[in-house]
PDB file of C-alpha atoms in Angstrom:
ATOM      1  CA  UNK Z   1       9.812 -15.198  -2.960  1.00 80.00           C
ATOM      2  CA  UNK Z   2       6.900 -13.729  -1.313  1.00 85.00           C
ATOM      3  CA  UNK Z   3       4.020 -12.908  -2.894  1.00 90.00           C
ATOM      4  CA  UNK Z   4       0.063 -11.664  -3.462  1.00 94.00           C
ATOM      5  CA  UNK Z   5      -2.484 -13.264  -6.058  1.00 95.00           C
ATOM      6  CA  UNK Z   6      -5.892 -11.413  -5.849  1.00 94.00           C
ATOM      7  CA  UNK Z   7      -9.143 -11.866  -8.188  1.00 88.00           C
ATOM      8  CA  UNK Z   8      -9.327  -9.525 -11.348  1.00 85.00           C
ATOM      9  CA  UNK Z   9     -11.894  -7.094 -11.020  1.00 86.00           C
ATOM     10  CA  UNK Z  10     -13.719  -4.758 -11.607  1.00 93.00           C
ATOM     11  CA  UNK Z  11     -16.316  -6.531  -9.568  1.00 96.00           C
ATOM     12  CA  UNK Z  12     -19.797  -5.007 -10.252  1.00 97.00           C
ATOM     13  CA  UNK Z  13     -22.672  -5.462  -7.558  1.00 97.00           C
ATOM     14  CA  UNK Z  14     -25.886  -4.331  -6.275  1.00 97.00           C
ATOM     15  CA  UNK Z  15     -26.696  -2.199  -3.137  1.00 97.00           C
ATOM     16  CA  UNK Z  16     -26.379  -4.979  -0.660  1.00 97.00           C
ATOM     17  CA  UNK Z  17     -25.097  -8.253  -2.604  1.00 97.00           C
ATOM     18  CA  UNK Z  18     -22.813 -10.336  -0.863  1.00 97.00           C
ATOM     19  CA  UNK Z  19     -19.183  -9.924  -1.631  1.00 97.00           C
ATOM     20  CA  UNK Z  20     -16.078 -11.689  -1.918  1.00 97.00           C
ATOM     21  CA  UNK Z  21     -12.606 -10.598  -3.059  1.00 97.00           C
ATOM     22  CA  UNK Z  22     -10.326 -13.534  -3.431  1.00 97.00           C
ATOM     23  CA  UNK Z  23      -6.491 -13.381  -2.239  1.00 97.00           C
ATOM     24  CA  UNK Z  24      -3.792 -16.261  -1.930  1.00 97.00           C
ATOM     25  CA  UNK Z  25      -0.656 -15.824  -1.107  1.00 95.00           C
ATOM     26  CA  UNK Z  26       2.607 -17.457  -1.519  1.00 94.00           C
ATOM     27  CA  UNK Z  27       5.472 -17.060   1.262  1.00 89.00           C
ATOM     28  CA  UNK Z  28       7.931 -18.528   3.769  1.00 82.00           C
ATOM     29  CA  UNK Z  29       7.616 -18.778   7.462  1.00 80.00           C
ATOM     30  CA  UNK Z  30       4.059 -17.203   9.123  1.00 82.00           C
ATOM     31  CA  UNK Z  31       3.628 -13.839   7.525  1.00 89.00           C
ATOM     32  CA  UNK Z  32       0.962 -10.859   8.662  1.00 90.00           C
ATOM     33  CA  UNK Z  33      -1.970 -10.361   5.928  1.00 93.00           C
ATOM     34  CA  UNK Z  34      -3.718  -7.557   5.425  1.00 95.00           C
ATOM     35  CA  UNK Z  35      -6.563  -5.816   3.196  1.00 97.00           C
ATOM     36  CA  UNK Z  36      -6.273  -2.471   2.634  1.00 96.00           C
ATOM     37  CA  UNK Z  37      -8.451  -0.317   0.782  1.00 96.00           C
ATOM     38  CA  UNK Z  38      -8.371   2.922  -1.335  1.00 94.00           C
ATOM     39  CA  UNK Z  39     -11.249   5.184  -1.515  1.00 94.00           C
ATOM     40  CA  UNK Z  40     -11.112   7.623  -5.241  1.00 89.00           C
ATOM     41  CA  UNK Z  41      -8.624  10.444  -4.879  1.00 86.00           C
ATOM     42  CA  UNK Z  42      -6.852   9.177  -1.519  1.00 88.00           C
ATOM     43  CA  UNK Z  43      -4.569   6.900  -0.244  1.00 89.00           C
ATOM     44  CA  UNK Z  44      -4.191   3.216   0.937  1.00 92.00           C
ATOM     45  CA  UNK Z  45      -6.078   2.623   4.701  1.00 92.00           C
ATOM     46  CA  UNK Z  46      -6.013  -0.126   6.521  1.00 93.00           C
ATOM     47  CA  UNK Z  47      -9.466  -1.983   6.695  1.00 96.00           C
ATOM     48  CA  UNK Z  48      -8.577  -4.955   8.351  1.00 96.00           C
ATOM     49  CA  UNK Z  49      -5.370  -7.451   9.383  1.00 93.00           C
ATOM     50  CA  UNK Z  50      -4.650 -11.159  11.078  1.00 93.00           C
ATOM     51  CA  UNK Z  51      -1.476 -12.291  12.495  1.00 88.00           C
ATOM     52  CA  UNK Z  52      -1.857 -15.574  12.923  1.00 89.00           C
ATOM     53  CA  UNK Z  53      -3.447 -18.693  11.125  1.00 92.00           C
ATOM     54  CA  UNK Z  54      -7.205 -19.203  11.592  1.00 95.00           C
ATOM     55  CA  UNK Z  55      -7.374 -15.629  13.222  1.00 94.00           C
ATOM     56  CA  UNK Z  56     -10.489 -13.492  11.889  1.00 97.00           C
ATOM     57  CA  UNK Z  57      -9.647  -9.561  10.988  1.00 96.00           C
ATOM     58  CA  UNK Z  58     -12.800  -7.592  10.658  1.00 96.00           C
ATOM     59  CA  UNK Z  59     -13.683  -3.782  10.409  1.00 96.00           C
ATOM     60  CA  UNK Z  60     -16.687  -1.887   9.170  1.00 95.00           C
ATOM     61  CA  UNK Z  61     -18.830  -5.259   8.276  1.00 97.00           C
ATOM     62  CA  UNK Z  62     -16.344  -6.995   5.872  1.00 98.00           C
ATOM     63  CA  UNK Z  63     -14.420 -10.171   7.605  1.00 98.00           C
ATOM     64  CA  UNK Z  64     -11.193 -12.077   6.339  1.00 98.00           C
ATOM     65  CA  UNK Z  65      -9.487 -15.215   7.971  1.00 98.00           C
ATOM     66  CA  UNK Z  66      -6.326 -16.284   7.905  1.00 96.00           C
ATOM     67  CA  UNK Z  67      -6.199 -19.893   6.089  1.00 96.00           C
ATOM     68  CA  UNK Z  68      -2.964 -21.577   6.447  1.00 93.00           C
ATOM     69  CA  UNK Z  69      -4.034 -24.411   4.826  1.00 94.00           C
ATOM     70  CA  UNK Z  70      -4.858 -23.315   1.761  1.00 95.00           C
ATOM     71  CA  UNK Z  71      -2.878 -20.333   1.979  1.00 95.00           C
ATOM     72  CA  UNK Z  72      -5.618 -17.367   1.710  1.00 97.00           C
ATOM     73  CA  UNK Z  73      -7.370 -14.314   2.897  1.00 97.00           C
ATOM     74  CA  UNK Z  74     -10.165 -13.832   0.807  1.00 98.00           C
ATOM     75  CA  UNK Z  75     -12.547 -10.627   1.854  1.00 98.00           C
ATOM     76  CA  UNK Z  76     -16.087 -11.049   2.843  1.00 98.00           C
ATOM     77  CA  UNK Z  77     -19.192  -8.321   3.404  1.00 98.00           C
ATOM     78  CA  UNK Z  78     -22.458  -9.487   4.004  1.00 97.00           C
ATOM     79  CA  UNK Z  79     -24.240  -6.847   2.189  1.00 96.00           C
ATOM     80  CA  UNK Z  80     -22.252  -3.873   0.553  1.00 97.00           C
ATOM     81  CA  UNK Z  81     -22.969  -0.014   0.237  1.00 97.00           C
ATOM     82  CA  UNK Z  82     -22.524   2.512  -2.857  1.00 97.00           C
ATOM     83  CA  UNK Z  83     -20.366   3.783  -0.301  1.00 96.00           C
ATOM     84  CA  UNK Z  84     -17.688   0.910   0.167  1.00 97.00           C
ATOM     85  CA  UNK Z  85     -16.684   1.256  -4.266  1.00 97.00           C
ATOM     86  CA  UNK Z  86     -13.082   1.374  -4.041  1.00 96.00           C
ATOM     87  CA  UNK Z  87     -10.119  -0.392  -5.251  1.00 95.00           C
ATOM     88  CA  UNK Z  88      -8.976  -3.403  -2.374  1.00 97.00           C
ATOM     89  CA  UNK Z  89      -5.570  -4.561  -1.697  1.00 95.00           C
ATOM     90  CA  UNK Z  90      -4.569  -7.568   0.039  1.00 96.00           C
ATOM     91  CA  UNK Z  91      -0.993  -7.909   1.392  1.00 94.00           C
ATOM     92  CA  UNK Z  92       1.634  -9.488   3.285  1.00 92.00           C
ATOM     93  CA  UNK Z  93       4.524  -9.125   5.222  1.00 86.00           C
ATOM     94  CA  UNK Z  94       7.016 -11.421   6.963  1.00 69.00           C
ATOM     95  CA  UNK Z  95       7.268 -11.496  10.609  1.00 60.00           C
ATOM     96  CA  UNK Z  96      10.360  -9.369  11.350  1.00 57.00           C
ATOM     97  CA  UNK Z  97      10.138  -7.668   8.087  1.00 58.00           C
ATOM     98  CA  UNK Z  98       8.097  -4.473   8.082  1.00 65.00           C
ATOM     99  CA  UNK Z  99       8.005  -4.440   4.169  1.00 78.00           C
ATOM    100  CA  UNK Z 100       4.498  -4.657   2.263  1.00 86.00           C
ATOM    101  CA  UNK Z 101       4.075  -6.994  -0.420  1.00 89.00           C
ATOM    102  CA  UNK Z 102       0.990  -5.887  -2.412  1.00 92.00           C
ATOM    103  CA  UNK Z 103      -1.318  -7.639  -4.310  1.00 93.00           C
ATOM    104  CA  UNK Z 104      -2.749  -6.059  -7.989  1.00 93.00           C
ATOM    105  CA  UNK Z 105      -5.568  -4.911  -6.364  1.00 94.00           C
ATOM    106  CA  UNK Z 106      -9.420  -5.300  -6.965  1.00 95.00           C
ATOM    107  CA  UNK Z 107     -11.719  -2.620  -7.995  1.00 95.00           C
ATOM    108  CA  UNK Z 108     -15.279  -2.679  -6.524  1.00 97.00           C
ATOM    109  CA  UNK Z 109     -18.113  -0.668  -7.717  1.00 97.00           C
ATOM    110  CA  UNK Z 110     -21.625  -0.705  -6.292  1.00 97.00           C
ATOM    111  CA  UNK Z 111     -24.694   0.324  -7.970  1.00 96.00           C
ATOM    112  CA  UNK Z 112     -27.788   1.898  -6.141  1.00 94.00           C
TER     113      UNK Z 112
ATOM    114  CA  UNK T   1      -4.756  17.674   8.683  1.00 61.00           C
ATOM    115  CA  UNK T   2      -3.280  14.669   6.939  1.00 70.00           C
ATOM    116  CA  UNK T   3      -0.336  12.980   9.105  1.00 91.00           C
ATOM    117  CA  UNK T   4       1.740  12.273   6.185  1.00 95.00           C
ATOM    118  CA  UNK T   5       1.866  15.014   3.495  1.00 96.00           C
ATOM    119  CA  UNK T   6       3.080  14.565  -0.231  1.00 97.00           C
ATOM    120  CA  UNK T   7       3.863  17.212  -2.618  1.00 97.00           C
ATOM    121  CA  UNK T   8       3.318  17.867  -5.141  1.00 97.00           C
ATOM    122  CA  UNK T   9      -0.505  15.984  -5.411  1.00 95.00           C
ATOM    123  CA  UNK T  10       0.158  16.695  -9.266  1.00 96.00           C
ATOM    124  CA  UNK T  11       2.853  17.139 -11.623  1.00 97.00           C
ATOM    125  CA  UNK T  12       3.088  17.368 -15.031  1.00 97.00           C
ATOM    126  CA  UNK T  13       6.542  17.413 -16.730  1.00 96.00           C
ATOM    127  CA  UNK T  14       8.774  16.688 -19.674  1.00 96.00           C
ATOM    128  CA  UNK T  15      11.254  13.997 -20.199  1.00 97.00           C
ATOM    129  CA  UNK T  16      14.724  14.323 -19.251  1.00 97.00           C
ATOM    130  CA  UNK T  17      13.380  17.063 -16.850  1.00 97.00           C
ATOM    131  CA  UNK T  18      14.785  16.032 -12.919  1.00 96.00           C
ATOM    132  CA  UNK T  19      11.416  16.024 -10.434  1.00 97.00           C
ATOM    133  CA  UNK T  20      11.200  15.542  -6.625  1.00 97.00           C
ATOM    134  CA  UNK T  21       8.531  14.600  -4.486  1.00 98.00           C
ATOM    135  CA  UNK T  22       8.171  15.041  -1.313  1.00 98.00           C
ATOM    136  CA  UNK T  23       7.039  13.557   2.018  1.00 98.00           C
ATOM    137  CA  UNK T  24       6.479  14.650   5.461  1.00 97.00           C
ATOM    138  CA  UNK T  25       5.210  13.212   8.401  1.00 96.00           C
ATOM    139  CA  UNK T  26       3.661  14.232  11.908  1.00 95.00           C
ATOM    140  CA  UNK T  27       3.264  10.803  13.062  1.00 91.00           C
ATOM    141  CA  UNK T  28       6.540  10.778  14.930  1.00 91.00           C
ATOM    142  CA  UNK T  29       7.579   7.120  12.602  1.00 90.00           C
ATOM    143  CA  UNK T  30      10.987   5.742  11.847  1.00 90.00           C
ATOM    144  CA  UNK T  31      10.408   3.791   9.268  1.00 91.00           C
ATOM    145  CA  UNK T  32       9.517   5.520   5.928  1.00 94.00           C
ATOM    146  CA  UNK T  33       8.579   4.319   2.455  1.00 95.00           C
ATOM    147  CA  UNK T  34       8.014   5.423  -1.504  1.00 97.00           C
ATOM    148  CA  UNK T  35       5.988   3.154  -3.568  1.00 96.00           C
ATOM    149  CA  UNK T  36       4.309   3.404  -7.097  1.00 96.00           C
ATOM    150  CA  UNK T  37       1.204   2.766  -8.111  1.00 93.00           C
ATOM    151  CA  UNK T  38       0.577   1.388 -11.845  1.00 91.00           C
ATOM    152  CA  UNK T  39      -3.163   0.064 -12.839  1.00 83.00           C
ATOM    153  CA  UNK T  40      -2.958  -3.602 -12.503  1.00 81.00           C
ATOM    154  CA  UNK T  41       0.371  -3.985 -11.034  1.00 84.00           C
ATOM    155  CA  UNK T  42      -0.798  -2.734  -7.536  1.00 87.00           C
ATOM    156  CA  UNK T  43       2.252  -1.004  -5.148  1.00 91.00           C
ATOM    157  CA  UNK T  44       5.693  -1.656  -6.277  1.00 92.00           C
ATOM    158  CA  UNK T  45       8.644  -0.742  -2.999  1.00 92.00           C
ATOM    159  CA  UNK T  46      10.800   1.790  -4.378  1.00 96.00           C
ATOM    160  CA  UNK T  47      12.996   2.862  -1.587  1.00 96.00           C
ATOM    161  CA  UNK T  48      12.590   2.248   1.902  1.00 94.00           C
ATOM    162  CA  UNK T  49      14.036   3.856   4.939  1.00 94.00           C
ATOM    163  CA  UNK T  50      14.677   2.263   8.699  1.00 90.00           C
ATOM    164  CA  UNK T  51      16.456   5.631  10.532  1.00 90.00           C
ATOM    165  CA  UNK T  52      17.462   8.707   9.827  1.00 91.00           C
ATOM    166  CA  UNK T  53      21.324   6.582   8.467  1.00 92.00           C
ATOM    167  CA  UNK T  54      19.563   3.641   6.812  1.00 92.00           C
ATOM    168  CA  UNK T  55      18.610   3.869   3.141  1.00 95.00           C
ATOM    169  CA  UNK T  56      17.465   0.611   1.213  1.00 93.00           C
ATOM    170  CA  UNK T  57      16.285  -0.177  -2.643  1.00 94.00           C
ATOM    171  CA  UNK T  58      13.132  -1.671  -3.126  1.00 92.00           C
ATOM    172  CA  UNK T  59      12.628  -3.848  -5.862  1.00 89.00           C
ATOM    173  CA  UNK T  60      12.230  -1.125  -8.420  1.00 94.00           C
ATOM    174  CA  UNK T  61      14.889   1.670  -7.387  1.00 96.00           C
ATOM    175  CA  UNK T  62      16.222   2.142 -10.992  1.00 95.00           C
ATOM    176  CA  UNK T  63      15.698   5.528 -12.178  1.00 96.00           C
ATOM    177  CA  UNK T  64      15.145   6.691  -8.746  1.00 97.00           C
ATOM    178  CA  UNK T  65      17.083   8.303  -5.696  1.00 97.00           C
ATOM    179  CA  UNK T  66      15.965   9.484  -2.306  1.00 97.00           C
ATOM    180  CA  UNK T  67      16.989  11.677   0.324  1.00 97.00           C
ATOM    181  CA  UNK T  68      16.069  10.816   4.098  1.00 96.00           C
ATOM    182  CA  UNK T  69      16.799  14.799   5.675  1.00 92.00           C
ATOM    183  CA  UNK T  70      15.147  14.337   8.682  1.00 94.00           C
ATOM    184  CA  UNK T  71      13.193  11.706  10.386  1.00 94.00           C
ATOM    185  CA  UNK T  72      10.103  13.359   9.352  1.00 96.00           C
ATOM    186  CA  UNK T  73      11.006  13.897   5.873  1.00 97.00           C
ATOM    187  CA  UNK T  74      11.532  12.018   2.897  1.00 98.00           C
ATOM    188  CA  UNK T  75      12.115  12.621  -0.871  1.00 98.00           C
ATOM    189  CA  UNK T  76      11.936  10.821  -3.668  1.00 98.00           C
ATOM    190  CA  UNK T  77      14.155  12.255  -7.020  1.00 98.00           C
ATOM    191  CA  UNK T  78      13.823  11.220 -10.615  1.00 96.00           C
ATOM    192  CA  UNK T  79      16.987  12.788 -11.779  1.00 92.00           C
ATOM    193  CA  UNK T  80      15.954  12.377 -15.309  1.00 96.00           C
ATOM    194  CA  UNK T  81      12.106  11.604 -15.707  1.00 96.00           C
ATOM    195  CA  UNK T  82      10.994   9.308 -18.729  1.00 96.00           C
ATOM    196  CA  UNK T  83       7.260   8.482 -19.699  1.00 96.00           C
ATOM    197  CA  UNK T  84       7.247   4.854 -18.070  1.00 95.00           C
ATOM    198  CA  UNK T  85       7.691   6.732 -14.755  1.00 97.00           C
ATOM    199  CA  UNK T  86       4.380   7.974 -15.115  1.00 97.00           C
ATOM    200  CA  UNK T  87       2.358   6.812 -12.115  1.00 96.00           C
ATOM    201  CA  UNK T  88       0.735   7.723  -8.976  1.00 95.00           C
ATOM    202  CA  UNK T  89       3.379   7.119  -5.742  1.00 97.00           C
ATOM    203  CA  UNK T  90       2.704   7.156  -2.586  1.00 96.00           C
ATOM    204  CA  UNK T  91       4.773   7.854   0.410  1.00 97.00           C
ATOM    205  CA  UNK T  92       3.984   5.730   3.718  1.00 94.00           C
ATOM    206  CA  UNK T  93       5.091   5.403   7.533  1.00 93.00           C
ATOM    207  CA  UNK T  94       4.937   2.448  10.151  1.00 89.00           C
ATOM    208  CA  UNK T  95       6.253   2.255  13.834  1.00 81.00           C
ATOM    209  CA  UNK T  96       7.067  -1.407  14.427  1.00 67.00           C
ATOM    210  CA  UNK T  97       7.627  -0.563  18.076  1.00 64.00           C
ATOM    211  CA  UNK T  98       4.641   1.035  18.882  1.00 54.00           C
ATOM    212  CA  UNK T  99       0.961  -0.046  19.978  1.00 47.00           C
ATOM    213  CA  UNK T 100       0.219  -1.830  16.758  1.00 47.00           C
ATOM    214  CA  UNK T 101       2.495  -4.227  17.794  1.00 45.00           C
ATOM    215  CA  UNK T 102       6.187  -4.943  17.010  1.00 45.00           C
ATOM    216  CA  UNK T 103       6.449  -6.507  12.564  1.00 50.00           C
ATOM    217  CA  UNK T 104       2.739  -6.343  12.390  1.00 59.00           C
ATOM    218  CA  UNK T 105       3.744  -4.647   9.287  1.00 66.00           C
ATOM    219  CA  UNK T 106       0.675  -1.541   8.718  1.00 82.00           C
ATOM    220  CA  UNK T 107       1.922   1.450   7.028  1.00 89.00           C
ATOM    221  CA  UNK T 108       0.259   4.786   7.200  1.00 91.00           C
ATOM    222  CA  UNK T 109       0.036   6.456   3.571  1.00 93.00           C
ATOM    223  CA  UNK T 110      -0.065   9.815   2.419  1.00 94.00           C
ATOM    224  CA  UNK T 111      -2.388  10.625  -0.465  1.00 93.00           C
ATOM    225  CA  UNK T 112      -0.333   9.913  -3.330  1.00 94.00           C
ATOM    226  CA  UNK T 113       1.494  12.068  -6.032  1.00 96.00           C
ATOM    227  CA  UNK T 114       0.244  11.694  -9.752  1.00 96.00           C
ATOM    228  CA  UNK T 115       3.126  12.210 -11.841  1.00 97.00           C
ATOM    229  CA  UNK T 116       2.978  12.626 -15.678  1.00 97.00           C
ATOM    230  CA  UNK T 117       6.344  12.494 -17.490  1.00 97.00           C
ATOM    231  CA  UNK T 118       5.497  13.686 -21.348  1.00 96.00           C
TER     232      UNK T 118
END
């Protein structure tokens, strides 16, 4: 069946380190991924999404593309914020199949 | 305000007691969803809801019922609550039709219900 593998966290950085989150994923035909992200006290929001393989989703600095071959979406920034700790989801869904499939999640915190 | 709305945000109760939660939505969506959120298990699909006539289980629908009454509302029941229920659940919308694009797949969440089952 489908499904998510993302990094353990908590990943701990400095005011503008570079991140990554890792994500593979296992599933049949082309799915959608996504990276969603969920800011302390409130719900999931999208941050960013790709459709296609080699496609590059991006929103608010951080970048993700869509590797067929070795089947990930891992999430990039370039230099993060105190303001971007939160937990991050990746996820997938099938085309023709509007159901989530949700990775553990990976906690973030950024220190000044 | 918020374009999907749970209630309670918090709960406390006591096992064996029967708790809903509730969801509405202004976003005008068909499609409607509960999950539940558990520290390192990220979201688990409880029920899931196409129309107004269309009910589905997710993969972890033991223990739990729902109740689509309109097509912007949807409940979630735990007609007797035990601890392991314990969790944060969300409710969530998408609109496969709609600008987004047709099984692009984003959902639109509410702000999530903590509930503590004693």
């Amino acid at each position: 069946g489908n499904s998510v593998t993302q990094m353990e966290g908590p990943v701990t950085l400095s005011e503008e380190a570079f991140l990554t989150i890792n994500c593979t994923y296992t599933a049949t035909g082309y799915p959608s991924l996504f990276w969603y992200v969920q800011y302390p006290g409130e719900g999931l929001q999208l941050l960013l999404k790709a459709t296609k393989a080699d496609d590059k989703g991006s929103n608010k600095g951080f970048e993700a593309t869509y590797r067929k071959e070795t089947t990930s979406f891992h999430l990039e920034k370039g230099s993060v914020q105190v303001s971007d700790s939160a937990v991050y989801f990746c996820a997938l869904t099938s085309r023709g199949y509007n159901k989530l499939i949700f990775g553990a999640g990976t906690r973030l915190a950024v220190h000044p | 305000d918020a374009d999907v709305t749970q209630t309670p945000r918090n709960r406390i109760t006591k096992t064996g007691k029967r708790i809903m939660l509730e969801c509405s939505q202004t976003k005008g969506h068909d499609r409607m969803y509960w999950y539940r959120q558990d520290p390192g298990l990220g979201l688990r699909l409880i029920y899931y809801s196409f129309d107004v006539k269309d009910i589905n289980k997710g993969e972890i629908s033991d223990g739990y019922s729902v109740s689509r009454q309109a097509q912007a509302k949807f409940s979630l029941s735990l007609e007797s609550a035990i601890p392991n229920q314990t969790a944060l659940y969300f409710c969530a919308t998408s609109d496969p039709s709609g600008s987004q694009s047709a099984n692009t797949g984003e959902l639109f969440f509410g702000e999530g219900s903590r509930l503590t089952v004693l």
